[in-house]
PDB file of C-alpha atoms in Angstrom:
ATOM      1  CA  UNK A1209     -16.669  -8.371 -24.314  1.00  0.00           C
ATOM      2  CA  UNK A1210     -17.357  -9.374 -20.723  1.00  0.00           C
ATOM      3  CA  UNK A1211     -19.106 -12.929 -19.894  1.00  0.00           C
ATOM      4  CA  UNK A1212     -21.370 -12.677 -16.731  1.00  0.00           C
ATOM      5  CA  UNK A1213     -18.285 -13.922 -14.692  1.00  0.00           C
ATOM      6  CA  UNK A1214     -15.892 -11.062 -16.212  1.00  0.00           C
ATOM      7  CA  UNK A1215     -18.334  -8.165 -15.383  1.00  0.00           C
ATOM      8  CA  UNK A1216     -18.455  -9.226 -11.760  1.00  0.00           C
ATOM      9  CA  UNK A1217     -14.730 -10.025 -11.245  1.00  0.00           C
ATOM     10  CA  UNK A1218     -13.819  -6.414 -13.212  1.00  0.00           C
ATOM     11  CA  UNK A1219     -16.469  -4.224 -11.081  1.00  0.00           C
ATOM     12  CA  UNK A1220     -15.086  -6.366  -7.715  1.00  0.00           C
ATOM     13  CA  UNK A1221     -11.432  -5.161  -7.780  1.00  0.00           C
ATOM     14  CA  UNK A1222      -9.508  -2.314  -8.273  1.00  0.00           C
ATOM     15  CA  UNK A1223      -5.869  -2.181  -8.600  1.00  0.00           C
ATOM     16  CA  UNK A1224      -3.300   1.092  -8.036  1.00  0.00           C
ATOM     17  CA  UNK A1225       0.604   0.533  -8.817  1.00  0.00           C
ATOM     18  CA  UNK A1226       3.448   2.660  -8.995  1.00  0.00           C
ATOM     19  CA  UNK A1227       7.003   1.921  -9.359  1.00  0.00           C
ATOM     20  CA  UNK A1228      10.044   4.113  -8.537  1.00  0.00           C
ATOM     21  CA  UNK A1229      13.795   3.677  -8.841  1.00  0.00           C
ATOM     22  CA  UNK A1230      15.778   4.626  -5.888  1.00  0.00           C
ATOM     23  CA  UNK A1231      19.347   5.341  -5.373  1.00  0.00           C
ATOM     24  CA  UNK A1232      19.802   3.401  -2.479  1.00  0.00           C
ATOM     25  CA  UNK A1233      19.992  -0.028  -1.114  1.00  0.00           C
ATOM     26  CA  UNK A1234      17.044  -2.333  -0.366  1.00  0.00           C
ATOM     27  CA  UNK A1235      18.236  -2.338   3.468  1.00  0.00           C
ATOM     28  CA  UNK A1236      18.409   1.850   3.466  1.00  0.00           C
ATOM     29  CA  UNK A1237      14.909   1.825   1.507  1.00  0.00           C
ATOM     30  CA  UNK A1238      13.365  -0.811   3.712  1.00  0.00           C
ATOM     31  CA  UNK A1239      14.821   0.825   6.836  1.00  0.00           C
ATOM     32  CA  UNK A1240      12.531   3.950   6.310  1.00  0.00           C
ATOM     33  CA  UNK A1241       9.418   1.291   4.861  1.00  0.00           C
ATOM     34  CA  UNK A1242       9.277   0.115   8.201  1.00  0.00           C
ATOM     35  CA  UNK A1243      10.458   2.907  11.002  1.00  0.00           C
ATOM     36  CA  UNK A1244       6.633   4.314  11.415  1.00  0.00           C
ATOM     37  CA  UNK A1245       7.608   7.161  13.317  1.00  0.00           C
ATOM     38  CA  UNK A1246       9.844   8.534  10.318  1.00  0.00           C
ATOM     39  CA  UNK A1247       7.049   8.718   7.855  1.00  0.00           C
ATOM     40  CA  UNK A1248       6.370  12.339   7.905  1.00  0.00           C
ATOM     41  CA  UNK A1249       9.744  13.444   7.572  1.00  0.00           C
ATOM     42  CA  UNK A1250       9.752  11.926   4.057  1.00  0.00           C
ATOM     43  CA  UNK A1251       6.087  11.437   3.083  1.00  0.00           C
ATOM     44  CA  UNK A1252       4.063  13.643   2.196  1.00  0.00           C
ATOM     45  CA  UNK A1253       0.877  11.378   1.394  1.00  0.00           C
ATOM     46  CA  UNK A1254       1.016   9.567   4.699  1.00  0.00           C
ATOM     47  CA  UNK A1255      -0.746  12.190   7.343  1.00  0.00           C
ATOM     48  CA  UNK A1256      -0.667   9.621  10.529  1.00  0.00           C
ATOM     49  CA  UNK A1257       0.649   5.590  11.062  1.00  0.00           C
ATOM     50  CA  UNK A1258       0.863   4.030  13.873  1.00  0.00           C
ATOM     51  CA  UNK A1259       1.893   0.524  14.849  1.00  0.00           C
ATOM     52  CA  UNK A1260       4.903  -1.895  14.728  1.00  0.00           C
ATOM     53  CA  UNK A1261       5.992  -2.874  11.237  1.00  0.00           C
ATOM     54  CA  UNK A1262       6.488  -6.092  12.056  1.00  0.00           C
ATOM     55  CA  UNK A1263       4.890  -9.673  11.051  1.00  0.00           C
ATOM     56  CA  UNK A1264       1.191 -10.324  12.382  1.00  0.00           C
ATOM     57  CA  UNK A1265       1.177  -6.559  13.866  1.00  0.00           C
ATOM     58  CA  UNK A1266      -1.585  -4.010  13.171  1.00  0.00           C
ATOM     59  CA  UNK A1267      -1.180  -0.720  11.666  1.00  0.00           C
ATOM     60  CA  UNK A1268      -3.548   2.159  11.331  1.00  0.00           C
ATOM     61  CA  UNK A1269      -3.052   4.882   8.733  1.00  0.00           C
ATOM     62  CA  UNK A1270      -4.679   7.929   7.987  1.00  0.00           C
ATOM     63  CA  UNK A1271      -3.668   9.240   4.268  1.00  0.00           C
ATOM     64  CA  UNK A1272      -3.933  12.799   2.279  1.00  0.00           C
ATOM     65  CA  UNK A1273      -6.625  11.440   0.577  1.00  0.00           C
ATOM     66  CA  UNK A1274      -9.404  10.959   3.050  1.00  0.00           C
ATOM     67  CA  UNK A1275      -7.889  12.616   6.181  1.00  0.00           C
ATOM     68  CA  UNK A1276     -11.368  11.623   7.843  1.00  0.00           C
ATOM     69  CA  UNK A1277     -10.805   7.678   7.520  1.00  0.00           C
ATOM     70  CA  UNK A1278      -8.304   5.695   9.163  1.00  0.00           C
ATOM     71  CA  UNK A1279      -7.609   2.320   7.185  1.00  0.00           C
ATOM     72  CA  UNK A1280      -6.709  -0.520   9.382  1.00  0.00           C
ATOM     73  CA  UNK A1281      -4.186  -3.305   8.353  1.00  0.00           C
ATOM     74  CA  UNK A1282      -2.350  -6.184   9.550  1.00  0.00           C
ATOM     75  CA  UNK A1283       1.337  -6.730   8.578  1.00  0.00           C
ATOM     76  CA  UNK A1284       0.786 -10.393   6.668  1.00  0.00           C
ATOM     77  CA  UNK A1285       3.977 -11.102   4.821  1.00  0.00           C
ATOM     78  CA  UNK A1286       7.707  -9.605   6.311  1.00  0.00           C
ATOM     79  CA  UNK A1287      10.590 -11.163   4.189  1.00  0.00           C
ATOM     80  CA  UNK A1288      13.359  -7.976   4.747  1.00  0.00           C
ATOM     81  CA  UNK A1289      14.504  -6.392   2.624  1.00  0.00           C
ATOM     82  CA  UNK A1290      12.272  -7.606  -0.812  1.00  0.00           C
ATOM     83  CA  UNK A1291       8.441  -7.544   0.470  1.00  0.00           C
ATOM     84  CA  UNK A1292       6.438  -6.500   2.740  1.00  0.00           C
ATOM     85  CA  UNK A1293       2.582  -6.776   2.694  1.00  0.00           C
ATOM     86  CA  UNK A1294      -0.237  -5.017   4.653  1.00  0.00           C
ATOM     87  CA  UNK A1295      -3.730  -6.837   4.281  1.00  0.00           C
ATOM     88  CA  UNK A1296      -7.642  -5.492   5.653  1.00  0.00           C
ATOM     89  CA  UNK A1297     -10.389  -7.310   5.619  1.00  0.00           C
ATOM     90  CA  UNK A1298     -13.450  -4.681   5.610  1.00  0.00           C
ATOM     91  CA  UNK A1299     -15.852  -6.904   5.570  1.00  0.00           C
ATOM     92  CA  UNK A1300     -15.060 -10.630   5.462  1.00  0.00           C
ATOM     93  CA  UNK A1301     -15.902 -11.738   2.174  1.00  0.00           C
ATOM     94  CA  UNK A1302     -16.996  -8.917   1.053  1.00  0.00           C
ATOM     95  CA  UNK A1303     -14.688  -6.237   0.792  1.00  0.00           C
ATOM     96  CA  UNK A1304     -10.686  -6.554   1.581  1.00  0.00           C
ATOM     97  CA  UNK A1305      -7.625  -4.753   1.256  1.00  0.00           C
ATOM     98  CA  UNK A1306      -3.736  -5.805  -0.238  1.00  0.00           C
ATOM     99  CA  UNK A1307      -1.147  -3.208   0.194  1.00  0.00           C
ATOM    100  CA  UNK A1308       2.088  -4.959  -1.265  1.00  0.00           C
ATOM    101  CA  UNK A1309       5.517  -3.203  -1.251  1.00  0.00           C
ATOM    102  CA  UNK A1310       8.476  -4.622  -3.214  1.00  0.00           C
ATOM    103  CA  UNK A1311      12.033  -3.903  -3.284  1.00  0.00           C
ATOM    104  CA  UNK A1312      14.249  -5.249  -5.573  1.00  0.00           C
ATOM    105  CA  UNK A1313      17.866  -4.536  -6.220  1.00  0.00           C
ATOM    106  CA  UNK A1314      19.250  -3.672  -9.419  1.00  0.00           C
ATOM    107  CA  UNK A1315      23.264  -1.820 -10.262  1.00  0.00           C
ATOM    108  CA  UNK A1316      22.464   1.549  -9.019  1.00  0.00           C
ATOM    109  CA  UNK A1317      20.074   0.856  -6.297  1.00  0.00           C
ATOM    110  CA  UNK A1318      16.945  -0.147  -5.729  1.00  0.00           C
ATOM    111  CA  UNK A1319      13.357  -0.454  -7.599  1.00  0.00           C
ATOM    112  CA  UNK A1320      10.755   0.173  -5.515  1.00  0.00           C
ATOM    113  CA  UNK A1321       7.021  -0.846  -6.060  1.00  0.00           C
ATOM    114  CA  UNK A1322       3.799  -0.317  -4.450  1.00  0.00           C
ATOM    115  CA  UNK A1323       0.896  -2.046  -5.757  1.00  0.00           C
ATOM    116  CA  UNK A1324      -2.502  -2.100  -3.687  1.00  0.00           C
ATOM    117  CA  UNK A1325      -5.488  -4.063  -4.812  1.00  0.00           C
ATOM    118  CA  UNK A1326      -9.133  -3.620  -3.339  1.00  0.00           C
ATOM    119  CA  UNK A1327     -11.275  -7.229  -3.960  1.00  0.00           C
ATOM    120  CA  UNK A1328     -14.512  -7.845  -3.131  1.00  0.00           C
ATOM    121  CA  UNK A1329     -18.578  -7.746  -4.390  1.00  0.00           C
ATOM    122  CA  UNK A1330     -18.492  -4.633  -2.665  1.00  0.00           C
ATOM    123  CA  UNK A1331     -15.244  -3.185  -4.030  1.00  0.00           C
ATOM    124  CA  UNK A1332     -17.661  -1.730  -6.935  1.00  0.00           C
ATOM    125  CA  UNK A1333     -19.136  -0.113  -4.651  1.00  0.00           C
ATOM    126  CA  UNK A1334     -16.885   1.603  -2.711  1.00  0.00           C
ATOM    127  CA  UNK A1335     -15.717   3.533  -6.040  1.00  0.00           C
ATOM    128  CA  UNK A1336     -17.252   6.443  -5.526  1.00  0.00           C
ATOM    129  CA  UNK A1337     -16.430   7.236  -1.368  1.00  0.00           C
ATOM    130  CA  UNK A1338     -13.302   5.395  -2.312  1.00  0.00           C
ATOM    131  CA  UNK A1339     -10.916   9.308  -3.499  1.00  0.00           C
ATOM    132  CA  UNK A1340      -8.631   8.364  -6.397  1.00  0.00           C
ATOM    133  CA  UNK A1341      -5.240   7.417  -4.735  1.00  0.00           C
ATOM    134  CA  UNK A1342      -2.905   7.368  -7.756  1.00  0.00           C
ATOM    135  CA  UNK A1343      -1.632  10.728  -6.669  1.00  0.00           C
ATOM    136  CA  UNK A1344      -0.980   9.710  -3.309  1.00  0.00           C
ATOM    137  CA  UNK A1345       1.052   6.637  -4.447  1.00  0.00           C
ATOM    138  CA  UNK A1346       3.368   8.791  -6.671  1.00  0.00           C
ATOM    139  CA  UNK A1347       3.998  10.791  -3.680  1.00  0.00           C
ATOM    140  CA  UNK A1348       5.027   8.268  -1.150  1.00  0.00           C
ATOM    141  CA  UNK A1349       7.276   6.524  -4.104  1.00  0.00           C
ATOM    142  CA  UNK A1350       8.864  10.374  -4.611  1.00  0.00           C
ATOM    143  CA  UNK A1351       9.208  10.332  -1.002  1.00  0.00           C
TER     144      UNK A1351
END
């Protein structure tokens, strides 16, 4: 099923996705994406951020998930109000990070994604102190 190259590039990334419709516009759903301060007033998933949301600016966030580890990211990509994406680089080359959030308009409001993919020989690794976050996505796309 798997060659020797599709083992190693299936165990060295993991991928988590959801995708929510909203009844609002991008620029009301963006405005709360990126007003850090707001988060726990609609997020339940999300126990700490801090940081600007802004392009090249580092963020820290501590999720429901593993309350005991604080993930550190780097605002890479700004384009308001379609994507935004947050990138971490564990260790360079060996494990990294891609949080990616998309908005995109449709006739009753807006459809909002979340996708997150963890790359790396390590990533395989990681599985198991790495808690299952597909709960935690649905919540912050509920939010």
């Amino acid at each position: 099923m798997f060659g020797a190259t599709g083992l190693a590039e299936a165990m060295a990334r993991r991928r988590y996705r959801v995708e929510q419709p909203i009844a609002a516009s991008p620029w009301t759903v963006w405005d709360l994406l990126i007003d850090e301060l707001g988060y726990d007033e609609w997020n339940p998933s999300v126990l700490s951020i801090t940081g600007n949301m802004a392009l090249g600016s580092k963020i820290r966030l501590v999720s429901m998930v593993n309350p005991k580890r604080t993930i550190r990211f780097k605002v890479t990509v700004f384009e308001a109000p379609t994507v935004m994406i947050w990138s971490s680089v564990g260790l360079p080359g060996l494990l990294s990070r891609q949080r990616t959030f998309r908005l995109t308009p449709y006739e009753e409001g807006t459809e909002f994604s979340m996708t997150e993919v963890v790359r790396g020989p390590l990533a395989a690794f990681v599985r198991g102190s790495d808690p299952d976050v597909d709960e935690s996505f649905d919540q912050f796309a509920d939010g």
